[in-house]
Amino acid sequence: GIQVEQSPPDLILQEGANSTLRCNFSDSVNNLQWFHQNPWGQLINLFYIPSGTKQNGRLSATTVATERYSLLYISSSQTTDSGVYFCAVVKRNSGYALNFGKGTSLLVTP
Amino acid sequence: EAGVAQSPRYKIIEKRQSVAFWCNPISGHATLYWYQQILGQGPKLLIQFQNNGVVDDSQLPKDRFSAERLKGVDSTLKIQPAKLEDSAVYLCASSFSRLMNTEAFFGQGTRLTVV
């Protein structure tokens, strides 16, 4: 199956700092999504981004499909950004379902 | 638009007991997924439905887990008998159509503790 690797595994930031999370995948994909899992376990959709760049407020994401990676940028981080960020990909001939990485655990301190 | 609904939110059972989880997907979504998330790991697919048919259950432990989506809308996932290693969060997700690579949305999950 397709491999999804996320880095760094853990990240601690002070409020107001910027960060970049990376997702590498081992094969071409048809779909890529970024999620934020809050402390209550809910997976919140951040971006649906199989290719290109998108922005939503302080968050933006870029997927370079030809080079098999995606980046999630968080600017001016807030304590509410804490949680685990997951990248998940779909490869059409590997079942159509999302395959998740292990996540990046982010803690933003006041 | 209502999101994916799951119940119960929490469940504690003893090993060898049975348990069932319920999921109601977003209206109009043909594809429904059940995932298992063990603490500290990413979600892992258990089973995928397209309408009321199973399209992928290769990672479902069929000796103890079963799932159905009889009318192509809501779904139930059952574990019988439960083992300690089944302690996890069970997440349901839905998407408009897996064949069109549409965005998937997740419910709040059911946190299962087996003691």
Tab-separated table of C-alpha atoms in Angstrom:
chain	number	residue	atom	x	y	z
A	1	GLY	CA	0.000	0.000	0.000
A	2	ILE	CA	0.916	3.660	-0.195
A	3	GLN	CA	3.183	5.018	2.566
A	4	VAL	CA	2.528	8.406	4.179
A	5	GLU	CA	5.239	9.995	6.297
A	6	GLN	CA	4.741	13.146	8.326
A	7	SER	CA	7.358	15.343	9.927
A	8	PRO	CA	8.157	16.467	12.491
A	9	PRO	CA	6.386	13.986	14.797
A	10	ASP	CA	6.208	16.553	17.608
A	11	LEU	CA	6.410	20.323	17.665
A	12	ILE	CA	6.259	22.889	20.481
A	13	LEU	CA	5.751	26.539	19.597
A	14	GLN	CA	5.231	29.736	21.460
A	15	GLU	CA	2.073	31.645	20.613
A	16	GLY	CA	2.624	33.871	17.585
A	17	ALA	CA	5.270	31.683	15.941
A	18	ASN	CA	5.000	30.204	12.443
A	19	SER	CA	5.459	26.540	11.500
A	20	THR	CA	5.607	24.208	8.519
A	21	LEU	CA	4.402	20.602	8.629
A	22	ARG	CA	5.431	18.186	5.910
A	23	CYS	CA	3.757	15.138	4.375
A	24	ASN	CA	5.631	12.815	2.002
A	25	PHE	CA	3.886	10.003	0.127
A	26	SER	CA	5.341	7.070	-1.733
A	27	ASP	CA	3.229	7.060	-4.912
A	28	SER	CA	1.042	9.264	-7.070
A	29	VAL	CA	-2.256	10.154	-5.424
A	30	ASN	CA	-5.716	11.211	-6.523
A	31	ASN	CA	-6.707	13.004	-3.346
A	32	LEU	CA	-4.958	14.559	-0.352
A	33	GLN	CA	-6.561	15.986	2.757
A	34	TRP	CA	-5.191	17.727	5.856
A	35	PHE	CA	-7.023	17.341	9.161
A	36	HIS	CA	-6.696	18.792	12.629
A	37	GLN	CA	-7.652	16.427	15.459
A	38	ASN	CA	-8.669	18.463	18.462
A	39	PRO	CA	-8.190	17.326	22.076
A	40	TRP	CA	-11.687	15.791	22.036
A	41	GLY	CA	-10.750	13.530	19.126
A	42	GLN	CA	-12.766	15.226	16.382
A	43	LEU	CA	-11.111	15.273	12.946
A	44	ILE	CA	-11.630	18.726	11.469
A	45	ASN	CA	-11.193	19.161	7.720
A	46	LEU	CA	-8.567	21.765	6.914
A	47	PHE	CA	-7.819	21.318	3.227
A	48	TYR	CA	-8.771	19.100	0.313
A	49	ILE	CA	-5.707	19.643	-1.866
A	50	PRO	CA	-4.603	16.964	-4.374
A	51	SER	CA	-2.471	19.635	-6.049
A	52	GLY	CA	-1.754	23.360	-5.942
A	53	THR	CA	-2.007	25.892	-3.144
A	54	LYS	CA	-4.904	26.940	-0.927
A	55	GLN	CA	-5.261	29.396	1.915
A	56	ASN	CA	-7.772	29.682	4.725
A	57	GLY	CA	-7.061	32.437	7.214
A	58	ARG	CA	-3.807	31.749	9.035
A	59	LEU	CA	-3.472	28.338	7.419
A	60	SER	CA	-2.290	27.501	3.957
A	61	ALA	CA	-1.305	24.315	2.171
A	62	THR	CA	0.671	23.394	-0.903
A	63	THR	CA	0.783	20.020	-2.647
A	64	VAL	CA	3.426	19.269	-5.268
A	65	ALA	CA	1.996	16.063	-6.662
A	66	THR	CA	4.855	15.418	-9.099
A	67	GLU	CA	7.352	15.448	-6.216
A	68	ARG	CA	5.029	13.565	-3.839
A	69	TYR	CA	4.813	15.957	-0.922
A	70	SER	CA	2.496	18.431	0.725
A	71	LEU	CA	3.165	21.235	3.189
A	72	LEU	CA	0.862	22.793	5.767
A	73	TYR	CA	1.775	26.287	6.962
A	74	ILE	CA	0.489	27.722	10.220
A	75	SER	CA	1.166	31.404	10.775
A	76	SER	CA	0.796	33.409	13.981
A	77	SER	CA	-0.040	30.257	15.932
A	78	GLN	CA	-2.603	30.330	18.734
A	79	THR	CA	-3.124	27.968	21.666
A	80	THR	CA	-6.269	26.693	19.963
A	81	ASP	CA	-4.076	25.357	17.142
A	82	SER	CA	-2.795	22.675	19.527
A	83	GLY	CA	-3.632	19.101	18.621
A	84	VAL	CA	-2.573	16.522	16.066
A	85	TYR	CA	-2.364	17.317	12.361
A	86	PHE	CA	-2.915	14.451	9.946
A	87	CYS	CA	-2.212	14.153	6.267
A	88	ALA	CA	-4.218	11.504	4.391
A	89	VAL	CA	-4.068	10.414	0.764
A	90	VAL	CA	-6.140	8.377	-1.670
A	91	LYS	CA	-4.672	6.300	-4.454
A	92	ARG	CA	-7.390	5.253	-6.842
A	93	ASN	CA	-6.214	1.714	-7.529
A	94	SER	CA	-5.436	1.090	-3.854
A	95	GLY	CA	-8.996	1.090	-2.587
A	96	TYR	CA	-10.135	4.715	-2.823
A	97	ALA	CA	-10.058	5.223	0.964
A	98	LEU	CA	-7.910	7.721	2.853
A	99	ASN	CA	-4.544	6.397	4.058
A	100	PHE	CA	-3.303	8.359	7.048
A	101	GLY	CA	0.155	9.293	8.249
A	102	LYS	CA	1.070	9.071	11.923
A	103	GLY	CA	0.451	12.761	12.445
A	104	THR	CA	2.325	15.758	13.839
A	105	SER	CA	1.513	16.599	17.446
A	106	LEU	CA	1.549	20.374	17.932
A	107	LEU	CA	1.550	22.177	21.272
A	108	VAL	CA	1.262	25.967	21.269
A	109	THR	CA	2.176	27.546	24.590
A	110	PRO	CA	1.033	30.999	25.794
B	1	GLU	CA	-25.741	20.977	6.502
B	2	ALA	CA	-25.658	18.349	9.211
B	3	GLY	CA	-22.399	16.490	9.669
B	4	VAL	CA	-21.697	12.812	10.223
B	5	ALA	CA	-23.479	11.637	13.363
B	6	GLN	CA	-22.149	8.851	15.566
B	7	SER	CA	-23.355	7.269	18.774
B	8	PRO	CA	-22.577	6.526	21.487
B	9	ARG	CA	-19.715	8.935	22.212
B	10	TYR	CA	-18.193	6.703	24.876
B	11	LYS	CA	-18.518	3.039	25.809
B	12	ILE	CA	-16.870	0.918	28.468
B	13	ILE	CA	-17.330	-2.847	28.313
B	14	GLU	CA	-15.691	-5.932	29.741
B	15	LYS	CA	-13.690	-8.240	27.498
B	16	ARG	CA	-15.750	-10.913	25.752
B	17	GLN	CA	-18.837	-8.668	25.775
B	18	SER	CA	-20.383	-7.338	22.575
B	19	VAL	CA	-20.800	-3.717	21.491
B	20	ALA	CA	-22.367	-1.849	18.574
B	21	PHE	CA	-21.728	1.575	17.119
B	22	TRP	CA	-24.053	3.577	14.905
B	23	CYS	CA	-23.285	6.076	12.153
B	24	ASN	CA	-25.484	8.354	10.067
B	25	PRO	CA	-23.583	9.922	7.160
B	26	ILE	CA	-24.087	13.300	5.531
B	27	SER	CA	-27.259	13.261	3.454
B	28	GLY	CA	-26.607	12.206	-0.123
B	29	HIS	CA	-23.190	10.695	0.546
B	30	ALA	CA	-22.907	7.321	-1.153
B	31	THR	CA	-19.612	6.246	0.398
B	32	LEU	CA	-19.277	5.395	4.080
B	33	TYR	CA	-16.113	4.375	5.924
B	34	TRP	CA	-15.358	2.950	9.361
B	35	TYR	CA	-11.890	3.641	10.785
B	36	GLN	CA	-10.176	2.467	13.967
B	37	GLN	CA	-7.771	4.839	15.716
B	38	ILE	CA	-5.559	3.419	18.434
B	39	LEU	CA	-4.032	5.950	20.820
B	40	GLY	CA	-1.003	7.658	19.299
B	41	GLN	CA	-1.624	6.380	15.766
B	42	GLY	CA	-3.366	7.571	12.643
B	43	PRO	CA	-6.806	6.182	11.755
B	44	LYS	CA	-6.809	2.814	9.983
B	45	LEU	CA	-9.547	1.767	7.568
B	46	LEU	CA	-11.723	-1.146	8.684
B	47	ILE	CA	-14.417	-1.224	6.008
B	48	GLN	CA	-15.731	0.864	3.133
B	49	PHE	CA	-19.266	0.861	1.688
B	50	GLN	CA	-20.564	2.246	-1.582
B	51	ASN	CA	-24.319	2.640	-1.076
B	52	ASN	CA	-25.285	-0.633	0.654
B	53	GLY	CA	-22.469	-2.743	-0.791
B	54	VAL	CA	-19.089	-3.533	0.755
B	55	VAL	CA	-16.233	-2.440	-1.519
B	56	ASP	CA	-13.293	-3.066	0.837
B	57	ASP	CA	-13.246	-5.047	4.078
B	58	SER	CA	-9.735	-6.460	3.719
B	59	GLN	CA	-8.608	-5.002	7.078
B	60	LEU	CA	-11.704	-5.927	9.075
B	61	PRO	CA	-11.064	-8.721	11.635
B	62	LYS	CA	-14.023	-10.733	10.456
B	63	ASP	CA	-13.865	-13.297	13.249
B	64	ARG	CA	-15.116	-10.633	15.668
B	65	PHE	CA	-16.061	-7.506	13.723
B	66	SER	CA	-19.077	-7.086	11.462
B	67	ALA	CA	-20.673	-4.091	9.760
B	68	GLU	CA	-23.734	-3.429	7.705
B	69	ARG	CA	-25.380	-0.624	5.770
B	70	LEU	CA	-28.668	-2.211	4.848
B	71	LYS	CA	-30.538	0.673	3.214
B	72	GLY	CA	-27.513	2.533	1.916
B	73	VAL	CA	-27.804	5.254	4.538
B	74	ASP	CA	-26.881	4.646	8.188
B	75	SER	CA	-24.516	1.911	9.285
B	76	THR	CA	-23.683	-0.175	12.330
B	77	LEU	CA	-20.342	-1.669	13.352
B	78	LYS	CA	-20.371	-4.539	15.844
B	79	ILE	CA	-17.656	-6.240	17.855
B	80	GLN	CA	-18.363	-9.643	19.370
B	81	PRO	CA	-16.567	-10.714	21.509
B	82	ALA	CA	-14.441	-7.705	22.390
B	83	LYS	CA	-10.763	-8.007	23.298
B	84	LEU	CA	-8.584	-5.620	25.289
B	85	GLU	CA	-6.750	-4.588	22.105
B	86	ASP	CA	-10.026	-3.312	20.629
B	87	SER	CA	-9.801	-0.272	22.913
B	88	ALA	CA	-9.684	2.608	20.452
B	89	VAL	CA	-11.692	5.403	18.898
B	90	TYR	CA	-13.995	4.223	16.118
B	91	LEU	CA	-14.521	6.889	13.478
B	92	CYS	CA	-17.165	6.978	10.794
B	93	ALA	CA	-16.677	9.072	7.667
B	94	SER	CA	-18.623	9.734	4.506
B	95	SER	CA	-18.007	11.209	1.087
B	96	PHE	CA	-20.230	12.027	-1.881
B	97	SER	CA	-18.583	9.414	-4.092
B	98	ARG	CA	-15.330	7.494	-3.743
B	99	LEU	CA	-15.166	7.183	-7.518
B	100	MET	CA	-15.038	10.963	-7.897
B	101	ASN	CA	-12.337	11.430	-5.220
B	102	THR	CA	-14.557	13.770	-3.259
B	103	GLU	CA	-13.732	15.142	0.171
B	104	ALA	CA	-14.374	12.906	3.174
B	105	PHE	CA	-15.884	14.166	6.439
B	106	PHE	CA	-15.633	12.499	9.841
B	107	GLY	CA	-17.964	12.124	12.783
B	108	GLN	CA	-16.933	12.790	16.381
B	109	GLY	CA	-16.083	9.153	16.972
B	110	THR	CA	-16.919	6.570	19.629
B	111	ARG	CA	-14.268	6.010	22.278
B	112	LEU	CA	-14.329	2.339	23.309
B	113	THR	CA	-12.586	1.072	26.430
B	114	VAL	CA	-12.421	-2.680	26.966
B	115	VAL	CA	-11.539	-3.705	30.538
